[in-house]
Amino acid sequence: MPTLVPAPAATRQAAVLIVDDAPAHLGALRSMMLEQGYQTFVANTGERALEIARRALPDLILLDIVLPGMDGMEVCRRLKADPVTSNIPVIFMSARTGTDDIVAGFDIGAADYIAKPLRLAEVCARVRVQLQFRRTALSQQQQNERLRLIVNSMDEGLMMIEASGRIQYANPACNRYLGYAQGELAGRSIRDLLAPPLAQEYLEFFSQAEAGPGAPVWRGAREVLIRQRDGILRAMDLTLTPMGTEQPTFIALLHDITHHKQSENALQRAALLDPLTKIANRRHFDSFLEKEWQRAIRSSQPLSLIVLDVDHFKGYNDSLGHAAGDACLQQVAMALQSHALRATDLAARYGGEEFVLLFGETGHDAACTIGEAIRAHIESLNILNPRSTTSPWVTASLGISTIVPTQLDDIKEFFVSADRAMYAVKEAGRNGMRAVQTGATLELIQAALQS
Ligand SMILES: Nc1nc2c(ncn2[C@@H]2O[C@H](COP(=O)(O)OP(=O)(O)OP(=O)(O)O)[C@@H](O)[C@H]2O)c(=O)[nH]1
């Protein structure tokens, strides 16, 4: 709960409580304080003084030591022990001017000690000085309170880090993001939060900054992975600013970018997906093929490609409508996806009613088995195609090409060979598959066999 800080006296009339059991003193002091423009309260006993102090919260108390009943020392002790009144400066007024008396007065918390008989001008000056101190202290307290509120309620994580990498302070948002309890991060090192190379990089920067002026200044946000208390890494923007204090200390601001990251990842994923069928799109397939092609060259492993085209799809659309056509393509896509489950397989919609599938480390025979399974799967979906002259159901024609690629081979040729095989199936009546093997190595072997 925020502490209530009274407004500095400068913004309102300062109030002075005068405590003395001698009516003449009380009267003289009161007149003088009023002349100075202060609001006044008076009390002639200790008990009454405590009561007024708690209720009126004066800015200063002029307190006689010798009082009937509770003496001024006890009043001061009680004022200082009460959090409500502990900050009110107390000036003792006493005829006891021995060093022990004065020291005892300061020891229990008095701000000043004035010898009696009083010289009113001196009292006036001392009151003025104490009120000035209080004004400064209150405005500082207010500023601290404001700062504390900002730091505690801000949504960004804030840490103060020493040049050694020791965390001096972490605000509630920082603890919340990283899963620490309040005060648990203080005393730890940034090595606990950052991966070793990154932590080292920051520590080197800190030690350069410690070397003095002229050292590089590192400002601006940088995306880093911060280790949470449970060990999970969290992507955050980190901004470091030197505090300009004598002991080099840095303010680290941590900005949560989880949502930003999630939408960035979602966008990246969306850029690789076909919007209708939600399987890979052509762009994704092309880059996947390129990578698998290079990998197959390095490992001398076979690569198989299936080009698949839905038969008589124009007729399907014309008879049942475009929406039904879309639903049909979605069903076909799902069926294809279920045959491309390994990390080295990919099923994609290449455009319109044409699909492609790539199978890494898959030779001719295995590709033929998969191709036939796919063809049969599509037919077994039993999607009626009234305009098909091939079958009552939606069917597909598949061209398969298998290659063990080398640097002499051309990826485009590989694709064309599968495409040509698919068209051959169309010409042969559709709902079937044709598989070919291609590649420079194969041609060399065939040539050698012929000669
Ligand atoms: N519903 C729907 N239809 C599409 C989509 N993309 C392409 N088509 C249709 O697919 C049909 C393809 O027709 P064609 O290329 O003539 O081939 P086909 O009728 O399947 O004949 P064959 O391939 O020779 O068996 C066209 O009518 C296109 O409009 C799509 O996203 N949704």
JSON list of C-alpha atoms in Angstrom, two decimals, residues 160-341:
[
{"chain": "A", "resi": 160, "resn": "MET", "atom": "CA", "xyz": [19.82, -2.53, -11.77]},
{"chain": "A", "resi": 161, "resn": "ILE", "atom": "CA", "xyz": [23.03, -4.36, -12.61]},
{"chain": "A", "resi": 162, "resn": "GLU", "atom": "CA", "xyz": [26.50, -3.71, -11.23]},
{"chain": "A", "resi": 163, "resn": "ALA", "atom": "CA", "xyz": [29.60, -3.81, -13.43]},
{"chain": "A", "resi": 164, "resn": "SER", "atom": "CA", "xyz": [30.42, -7.26, -12.01]},
{"chain": "A", "resi": 165, "resn": "GLY", "atom": "CA", "xyz": [27.14, -8.52, -13.44]},
{"chain": "A", "resi": 166, "resn": "ARG", "atom": "CA", "xyz": [25.56, -8.72, -9.98]},
{"chain": "A", "resi": 167, "resn": "ILE", "atom": "CA", "xyz": [21.87, -7.85, -9.97]},
{"chain": "A", "resi": 168, "resn": "GLN", "atom": "CA", "xyz": [21.24, -5.16, -7.39]},
{"chain": "A", "resi": 169, "resn": "TYR", "atom": "CA", "xyz": [17.49, -4.82, -7.81]},
{"chain": "A", "resi": 170, "resn": "ALA", "atom": "CA", "xyz": [14.65, -6.27, -9.89]},
{"chain": "A", "resi": 171, "resn": "ASN", "atom": "CA", "xyz": [11.14, -4.78, -10.06]},
{"chain": "A", "resi": 172, "resn": "PRO", "atom": "CA", "xyz": [7.91, -6.81, -9.69]},
{"chain": "A", "resi": 173, "resn": "ALA", "atom": "CA", "xyz": [7.37, -7.09, -13.49]},
{"chain": "A", "resi": 174, "resn": "CYS", "atom": "CA", "xyz": [10.85, -8.57, -13.88]},
{"chain": "A", "resi": 175, "resn": "ASN", "atom": "CA", "xyz": [10.18, -11.13, -11.14]},
{"chain": "A", "resi": 176, "resn": "ARG", "atom": "CA", "xyz": [6.82, -11.93, -12.71]},
{"chain": "A", "resi": 177, "resn": "TYR", "atom": "CA", "xyz": [8.26, -12.49, -16.18]},
{"chain": "A", "resi": 178, "resn": "LEU", "atom": "CA", "xyz": [11.08, -14.69, -14.95]},
{"chain": "A", "resi": 179, "resn": "GLY", "atom": "CA", "xyz": [9.13, -16.52, -12.23]},
{"chain": "A", "resi": 180, "resn": "TYR", "atom": "CA", "xyz": [11.13, -15.28, -9.23]},
{"chain": "A", "resi": 181, "resn": "ALA", "atom": "CA", "xyz": [9.77, -14.29, -5.83]},
{"chain": "A", "resi": 182, "resn": "GLN", "atom": "CA", "xyz": [10.29, -10.71, -4.68]},
{"chain": "A", "resi": 183, "resn": "GLY", "atom": "CA", "xyz": [13.92, -10.11, -3.69]},
{"chain": "A", "resi": 184, "resn": "GLU", "atom": "CA", "xyz": [15.07, -13.47, -5.06]},
{"chain": "A", "resi": 185, "resn": "LEU", "atom": "CA", "xyz": [16.86, -12.05, -8.09]},
{"chain": "A", "resi": 186, "resn": "ALA", "atom": "CA", "xyz": [18.88, -9.50, -6.11]},
{"chain": "A", "resi": 187, "resn": "GLY", "atom": "CA", "xyz": [22.38, -10.82, -5.52]},
{"chain": "A", "resi": 188, "resn": "ARG", "atom": "CA", "xyz": [22.30, -13.21, -8.49]},
{"chain": "A", "resi": 189, "resn": "SER", "atom": "CA", "xyz": [24.47, -12.74, -11.57]},
{"chain": "A", "resi": 190, "resn": "ILE", "atom": "CA", "xyz": [23.35, -12.05, -15.13]},
{"chain": "A", "resi": 191, "resn": "ARG", "atom": "CA", "xyz": [25.08, -15.37, -15.86]},
{"chain": "A", "resi": 192, "resn": "ASP", "atom": "CA", "xyz": [22.01, -16.98, -14.24]},
{"chain": "A", "resi": 193, "resn": "LEU", "atom": "CA", "xyz": [19.78, -15.33, -16.85]},
{"chain": "A", "resi": 194, "resn": "LEU", "atom": "CA", "xyz": [21.76, -15.28, -20.08]},
{"chain": "A", "resi": 195, "resn": "ALA", "atom": "CA", "xyz": [23.51, -17.96, -22.11]},
{"chain": "A", "resi": 196, "resn": "PRO", "atom": "CA", "xyz": [27.31, -17.99, -21.40]},
{"chain": "A", "resi": 197, "resn": "PRO", "atom": "CA", "xyz": [28.52, -16.25, -24.62]},
{"chain": "A", "resi": 198, "resn": "LEU", "atom": "CA", "xyz": [25.94, -13.48, -24.28]},
{"chain": "A", "resi": 199, "resn": "ALA", "atom": "CA", "xyz": [26.56, -13.01, -20.54]},
{"chain": "A", "resi": 200, "resn": "GLN", "atom": "CA", "xyz": [30.29, -12.78, -21.31]},
{"chain": "A", "resi": 201, "resn": "GLU", "atom": "CA", "xyz": [29.64, -10.19, -24.00]},
{"chain": "A", "resi": 202, "resn": "TYR", "atom": "CA", "xyz": [27.72, -8.01, -21.53]},
{"chain": "A", "resi": 203, "resn": "LEU", "atom": "CA", "xyz": [30.31, -8.45, -18.77]},
{"chain": "A", "resi": 204, "resn": "GLU", "atom": "CA", "xyz": [33.05, -7.31, -21.16]},
{"chain": "A", "resi": 205, "resn": "PHE", "atom": "CA", "xyz": [30.98, -4.27, -22.04]},
{"chain": "A", "resi": 206, "resn": "PHE", "atom": "CA", "xyz": [30.47, -3.53, -18.33]},
{"chain": "A", "resi": 207, "resn": "SER", "atom": "CA", "xyz": [34.17, -3.72, -17.62]},
{"chain": "A", "resi": 208, "resn": "GLN", "atom": "CA", "xyz": [34.90, -1.36, -20.54]},
{"chain": "A", "resi": 209, "resn": "ALA", "atom": "CA", "xyz": [32.33, 1.07, -19.18]},
{"chain": "A", "resi": 210, "resn": "GLU", "atom": "CA", "xyz": [33.96, 0.78, -15.76]},
{"chain": "A", "resi": 211, "resn": "ALA", "atom": "CA", "xyz": [37.24, 1.85, -17.35]},
{"chain": "A", "resi": 212, "resn": "GLY", "atom": "CA", "xyz": [35.81, 5.37, -17.41]},
{"chain": "A", "resi": 213, "resn": "PRO", "atom": "CA", "xyz": [34.65, 8.07, -19.78]},
{"chain": "A", "resi": 214, "resn": "GLY", "atom": "CA", "xyz": [35.25, 7.47, -23.44]},
{"chain": "A", "resi": 215, "resn": "ALA", "atom": "CA", "xyz": [34.19, 3.86, -23.05]},
{"chain": "A", "resi": 216, "resn": "PRO", "atom": "CA", "xyz": [31.60, 2.69, -25.56]},
{"chain": "A", "resi": 217, "resn": "VAL", "atom": "CA", "xyz": [27.96, 3.35, -24.69]},
{"chain": "A", "resi": 218, "resn": "TRP", "atom": "CA", "xyz": [25.56, 0.57, -25.49]},
{"chain": "A", "resi": 219, "resn": "ARG", "atom": "CA", "xyz": [22.01, 1.71, -25.96]},
{"chain": "A", "resi": 220, "resn": "GLY", "atom": "CA", "xyz": [19.07, 0.35, -27.87]},
{"chain": "A", "resi": 221, "resn": "ALA", "atom": "CA", "xyz": [16.98, -2.79, -27.60]},
{"chain": "A", "resi": 222, "resn": "ARG", "atom": "CA", "xyz": [18.32, -6.19, -28.50]},
{"chain": "A", "resi": 223, "resn": "GLU", "atom": "CA", "xyz": [16.39, -9.44, -28.67]},
{"chain": "A", "resi": 224, "resn": "VAL", "atom": "CA", "xyz": [17.80, -11.97, -26.22]},
{"chain": "A", "resi": 225, "resn": "LEU", "atom": "CA", "xyz": [16.78, -15.30, -24.72]},
{"chain": "A", "resi": 226, "resn": "ILE", "atom": "CA", "xyz": [16.41, -14.98, -20.95]},
{"chain": "A", "resi": 227, "resn": "ARG", "atom": "CA", "xyz": [16.37, -18.05, -18.74]},
{"chain": "A", "resi": 228, "resn": "GLN", "atom": "CA", "xyz": [13.32, -18.14, -16.46]},
{"chain": "A", "resi": 229, "resn": "ARG", "atom": "CA", "xyz": [13.58, -19.62, -12.96]},
{"chain": "A", "resi": 230, "resn": "ASP", "atom": "CA", "xyz": [12.14, -22.92, -14.27]},
{"chain": "A", "resi": 231, "resn": "GLY", "atom": "CA", "xyz": [14.87, -23.08, -16.94]},
{"chain": "A", "resi": 232, "resn": "ILE", "atom": "CA", "xyz": [12.61, -22.24, -19.87]},
{"chain": "A", "resi": 233, "resn": "LEU", "atom": "CA", "xyz": [14.06, -19.65, -22.27]},
{"chain": "A", "resi": 234, "resn": "ARG", "atom": "CA", "xyz": [11.97, -16.60, -23.00]},
{"chain": "A", "resi": 235, "resn": "ALA", "atom": "CA", "xyz": [12.54, -14.18, -25.89]},
{"chain": "A", "resi": 236, "resn": "MET", "atom": "CA", "xyz": [12.66, -10.59, -24.64]},
{"chain": "A", "resi": 237, "resn": "ASP", "atom": "CA", "xyz": [13.94, -7.22, -25.81]},
{"chain": "A", "resi": 238, "resn": "LEU", "atom": "CA", "xyz": [16.76, -6.05, -23.53]},
{"chain": "A", "resi": 239, "resn": "THR", "atom": "CA", "xyz": [17.82, -2.41, -23.32]},
{"chain": "A", "resi": 240, "resn": "LEU", "atom": "CA", "xyz": [20.86, -1.43, -21.26]},
{"chain": "A", "resi": 241, "resn": "THR", "atom": "CA", "xyz": [21.53, 2.11, -20.16]},
{"chain": "A", "resi": 242, "resn": "PRO", "atom": "CA", "xyz": [24.44, 3.22, -17.95]},
{"chain": "A", "resi": 243, "resn": "MET", "atom": "CA", "xyz": [23.16, 5.11, -14.89]},
{"chain": "A", "resi": 244, "resn": "GLY", "atom": "CA", "xyz": [25.99, 7.64, -14.85]},
{"chain": "A", "resi": 245, "resn": "THR", "atom": "CA", "xyz": [26.67, 6.99, -11.17]},
{"chain": "A", "resi": 246, "resn": "GLU", "atom": "CA", "xyz": [30.16, 6.94, -9.65]},
{"chain": "A", "resi": 247, "resn": "GLN", "atom": "CA", "xyz": [30.00, 3.15, -9.23]},
{"chain": "A", "resi": 248, "resn": "PRO", "atom": "CA", "xyz": [29.13, 1.97, -12.75]},
{"chain": "A", "resi": 249, "resn": "THR", "atom": "CA", "xyz": [25.61, 0.58, -12.64]},
{"chain": "A", "resi": 250, "resn": "PHE", "atom": "CA", "xyz": [23.33, -0.23, -15.53]},
{"chain": "A", "resi": 251, "resn": "ILE", "atom": "CA", "xyz": [19.59, -0.09, -15.91]},
{"chain": "A", "resi": 252, "resn": "ALA", "atom": "CA", "xyz": [18.33, -3.12, -17.81]},
{"chain": "A", "resi": 253, "resn": "LEU", "atom": "CA", "xyz": [14.83, -2.89, -19.25]},
{"chain": "A", "resi": 254, "resn": "LEU", "atom": "CA", "xyz": [13.17, -6.13, -20.28]},
{"chain": "A", "resi": 255, "resn": "HIS", "atom": "CA", "xyz": [10.30, -5.90, -22.71]},
{"chain": "A", "resi": 256, "resn": "ASP", "atom": "CA", "xyz": [8.10, -8.95, -23.22]},
{"chain": "A", "resi": 257, "resn": "ILE", "atom": "CA", "xyz": [7.88, -9.90, -26.87]},
{"chain": "A", "resi": 258, "resn": "THR", "atom": "CA", "xyz": [6.06, -13.23, -26.48]},
{"chain": "A", "resi": 259, "resn": "HIS", "atom": "CA", "xyz": [2.93, -11.98, -28.28]},
{"chain": "A", "resi": 260, "resn": "HIS", "atom": "CA", "xyz": [5.01, -10.34, -30.96]},
{"chain": "A", "resi": 261, "resn": "LYS", "atom": "CA", "xyz": [6.99, -13.60, -31.38]},
{"chain": "A", "resi": 262, "resn": "GLN", "atom": "CA", "xyz": [3.83, -15.70, -31.49]},
{"chain": "A", "resi": 263, "resn": "SER", "atom": "CA", "xyz": [2.29, -13.59, -34.23]},
{"chain": "A", "resi": 264, "resn": "GLU", "atom": "CA", "xyz": [5.62, -13.49, -36.07]},
{"chain": "A", "resi": 265, "resn": "ASN", "atom": "CA", "xyz": [5.78, -17.32, -35.93]},
{"chain": "A", "resi": 266, "resn": "ALA", "atom": "CA", "xyz": [2.13, -17.56, -36.96]},
{"chain": "A", "resi": 267, "resn": "LEU", "atom": "CA", "xyz": [2.84, -15.27, -39.92]},
{"chain": "A", "resi": 268, "resn": "GLN", "atom": "CA", "xyz": [5.88, -17.32, -40.88]},
{"chain": "A", "resi": 269, "resn": "ARG", "atom": "CA", "xyz": [3.84, -20.51, -40.68]},
{"chain": "A", "resi": 270, "resn": "ALA", "atom": "CA", "xyz": [0.99, -18.94, -42.64]},
{"chain": "A", "resi": 271, "resn": "ALA", "atom": "CA", "xyz": [3.42, -17.88, -45.38]},
{"chain": "A", "resi": 272, "resn": "LEU", "atom": "CA", "xyz": [4.31, -21.54, -45.90]},
{"chain": "A", "resi": 273, "resn": "LEU", "atom": "CA", "xyz": [0.76, -22.91, -45.94]},
{"chain": "A", "resi": 274, "resn": "ASP", "atom": "CA", "xyz": [-1.82, -23.20, -48.66]},
{"chain": "A", "resi": 275, "resn": "PRO", "atom": "CA", "xyz": [-4.81, -21.24, -47.33]},
{"chain": "A", "resi": 276, "resn": "LEU", "atom": "CA", "xyz": [-7.46, -23.64, -48.67]},
{"chain": "A", "resi": 277, "resn": "THR", "atom": "CA", "xyz": [-6.04, -27.03, -47.73]},
{"chain": "A", "resi": 278, "resn": "LYS", "atom": "CA", "xyz": [-3.70, -26.01, -44.88]},
{"chain": "A", "resi": 279, "resn": "ILE", "atom": "CA", "xyz": [-0.95, -28.24, -46.22]},
{"chain": "A", "resi": 280, "resn": "ALA", "atom": "CA", "xyz": [2.38, -26.84, -47.53]},
{"chain": "A", "resi": 281, "resn": "ASN", "atom": "CA", "xyz": [2.19, -24.40, -50.40]},
{"chain": "A", "resi": 282, "resn": "ARG", "atom": "CA", "xyz": [4.30, -24.24, -53.53]},
{"chain": "A", "resi": 283, "resn": "ARG", "atom": "CA", "xyz": [6.85, -21.85, -52.03]},
{"chain": "A", "resi": 284, "resn": "HIS", "atom": "CA", "xyz": [7.43, -24.16, -49.06]},
{"chain": "A", "resi": 285, "resn": "PHE", "atom": "CA", "xyz": [7.69, -27.18, -51.33]},
{"chain": "A", "resi": 286, "resn": "ASP", "atom": "CA", "xyz": [10.24, -25.55, -53.64]},
{"chain": "A", "resi": 287, "resn": "SER", "atom": "CA", "xyz": [12.58, -24.67, -50.78]},
{"chain": "A", "resi": 288, "resn": "PHE", "atom": "CA", "xyz": [12.09, -28.10, -49.18]},
{"chain": "A", "resi": 289, "resn": "LEU", "atom": "CA", "xyz": [12.89, -29.81, -52.49]},
{"chain": "A", "resi": 290, "resn": "GLU", "atom": "CA", "xyz": [16.03, -27.69, -52.88]},
{"chain": "A", "resi": 291, "resn": "LYS", "atom": "CA", "xyz": [17.27, -28.68, -49.39]},
{"chain": "A", "resi": 292, "resn": "GLU", "atom": "CA", "xyz": [16.45, -32.37, -49.80]},
{"chain": "A", "resi": 293, "resn": "TRP", "atom": "CA", "xyz": [18.08, -32.35, -53.24]},
{"chain": "A", "resi": 294, "resn": "GLN", "atom": "CA", "xyz": [21.35, -31.01, -51.79]},
{"chain": "A", "resi": 295, "resn": "ARG", "atom": "CA", "xyz": [21.16, -33.48, -48.91]},
{"chain": "A", "resi": 296, "resn": "ALA", "atom": "CA", "xyz": [20.59, -36.37, -51.30]},
{"chain": "A", "resi": 297, "resn": "ILE", "atom": "CA", "xyz": [23.62, -35.28, -53.35]},
{"chain": "A", "resi": 298, "resn": "ARG", "atom": "CA", "xyz": [25.78, -35.34, -50.20]},
{"chain": "A", "resi": 299, "resn": "SER", "atom": "CA", "xyz": [24.45, -38.67, -48.97]},
{"chain": "A", "resi": 300, "resn": "SER", "atom": "CA", "xyz": [23.94, -40.34, -52.40]},
{"chain": "A", "resi": 301, "resn": "GLN", "atom": "CA", "xyz": [20.49, -41.37, -51.24]},
{"chain": "A", "resi": 302, "resn": "PRO", "atom": "CA", "xyz": [17.50, -41.68, -53.59]},
{"chain": "A", "resi": 303, "resn": "LEU", "atom": "CA", "xyz": [14.81, -39.03, -53.72]},
{"chain": "A", "resi": 304, "resn": "SER", "atom": "CA", "xyz": [11.28, -39.66, -55.02]},
{"chain": "A", "resi": 305, "resn": "LEU", "atom": "CA", "xyz": [8.81, -37.10, -56.26]},
{"chain": "A", "resi": 306, "resn": "ILE", "atom": "CA", "xyz": [5.09, -37.64, -56.96]},
{"chain": "A", "resi": 307, "resn": "VAL", "atom": "CA", "xyz": [3.12, -35.19, -59.10]},
{"chain": "A", "resi": 308, "resn": "LEU", "atom": "CA", "xyz": [-0.61, -35.80, -58.64]},
{"chain": "A", "resi": 309, "resn": "ASP", "atom": "CA", "xyz": [-3.49, -34.25, -60.56]},
{"chain": "A", "resi": 310, "resn": "VAL", "atom": "CA", "xyz": [-7.17, -34.76, -59.71]},
{"chain": "A", "resi": 311, "resn": "ASP", "atom": "CA", "xyz": [-9.04, -36.26, -62.66]},
{"chain": "A", "resi": 312, "resn": "HIS", "atom": "CA", "xyz": [-11.94, -34.53, -64.38]},
{"chain": "A", "resi": 313, "resn": "PHE", "atom": "CA", "xyz": [-12.00, -31.85, -61.77]},
{"chain": "A", "resi": 314, "resn": "LYS", "atom": "CA", "xyz": [-13.46, -29.25, -64.08]},
{"chain": "A", "resi": 315, "resn": "GLY", "atom": "CA", "xyz": [-16.48, -31.50, -64.48]},
{"chain": "A", "resi": 316, "resn": "TYR", "atom": "CA", "xyz": [-16.70, -31.92, -60.72]},
{"chain": "A", "resi": 317, "resn": "ASN", "atom": "CA", "xyz": [-16.78, -28.15, -60.24]},
{"chain": "A", "resi": 318, "resn": "ASP", "atom": "CA", "xyz": [-19.23, -27.63, -63.08]},
{"chain": "A", "resi": 319, "resn": "SER", "atom": "CA", "xyz": [-21.69, -30.18, -61.76]},
{"chain": "A", "resi": 320, "resn": "LEU", "atom": "CA", "xyz": [-21.44, -29.65, -57.99]},
{"chain": "A", "resi": 321, "resn": "GLY", "atom": "CA", "xyz": [-20.21, -26.09, -57.68]},
{"chain": "A", "resi": 322, "resn": "HIS", "atom": "CA", "xyz": [-16.99, -24.40, -56.70]},
{"chain": "A", "resi": 323, "resn": "ALA", "atom": "CA", "xyz": [-17.59, -24.74, -52.93]},
{"chain": "A", "resi": 324, "resn": "ALA", "atom": "CA", "xyz": [-17.96, -28.51, -53.27]},
{"chain": "A", "resi": 325, "resn": "GLY", "atom": "CA", "xyz": [-14.78, -28.43, -55.39]},
{"chain": "A", "resi": 326, "resn": "ASP", "atom": "CA", "xyz": [-12.96, -26.68, -52.56]},
{"chain": "A", "resi": 327, "resn": "ALA", "atom": "CA", "xyz": [-14.17, -29.25, -50.02]},
{"chain": "A", "resi": 328, "resn": "CYS", "atom": "CA", "xyz": [-13.05, -32.05, -52.32]},
{"chain": "A", "resi": 329, "resn": "LEU", "atom": "CA", "xyz": [-9.55, -30.55, -52.62]},
{"chain": "A", "resi": 330, "resn": "GLN", "atom": "CA", "xyz": [-9.38, -30.33, -48.82]},
{"chain": "A", "resi": 331, "resn": "GLN", "atom": "CA", "xyz": [-10.25, -34.01, -48.48]},
{"chain": "A", "resi": 332, "resn": "VAL", "atom": "CA", "xyz": [-7.67, -34.99, -51.08]},
{"chain": "A", "resi": 333, "resn": "ALA", "atom": "CA", "xyz": [-5.04, -32.87, -49.31]},
{"chain": "A", "resi": 334, "resn": "MET", "atom": "CA", "xyz": [-5.74, -34.54, -45.97]},
{"chain": "A", "resi": 335, "resn": "ALA", "atom": "CA", "xyz": [-5.40, -37.95, -47.59]},
{"chain": "A", "resi": 336, "resn": "LEU", "atom": "CA", "xyz": [-2.04, -36.98, -49.11]},
{"chain": "A", "resi": 337, "resn": "GLN", "atom": "CA", "xyz": [-0.79, -35.53, -45.86]},
{"chain": "A", "resi": 338, "resn": "SER", "atom": "CA", "xyz": [-1.40, -38.86, -44.14]},
{"chain": "A", "resi": 339, "resn": "HIS", "atom": "CA", "xyz": [1.17, -40.49, -46.46]},
{"chain": "A", "resi": 340, "resn": "ALA", "atom": "CA", "xyz": [3.92, -37.95, -45.80]},
{"chain": "A", "resi": 341, "resn": "LEU", "atom": "CA", "xyz": [4.68, -38.37, -42.13]}
]
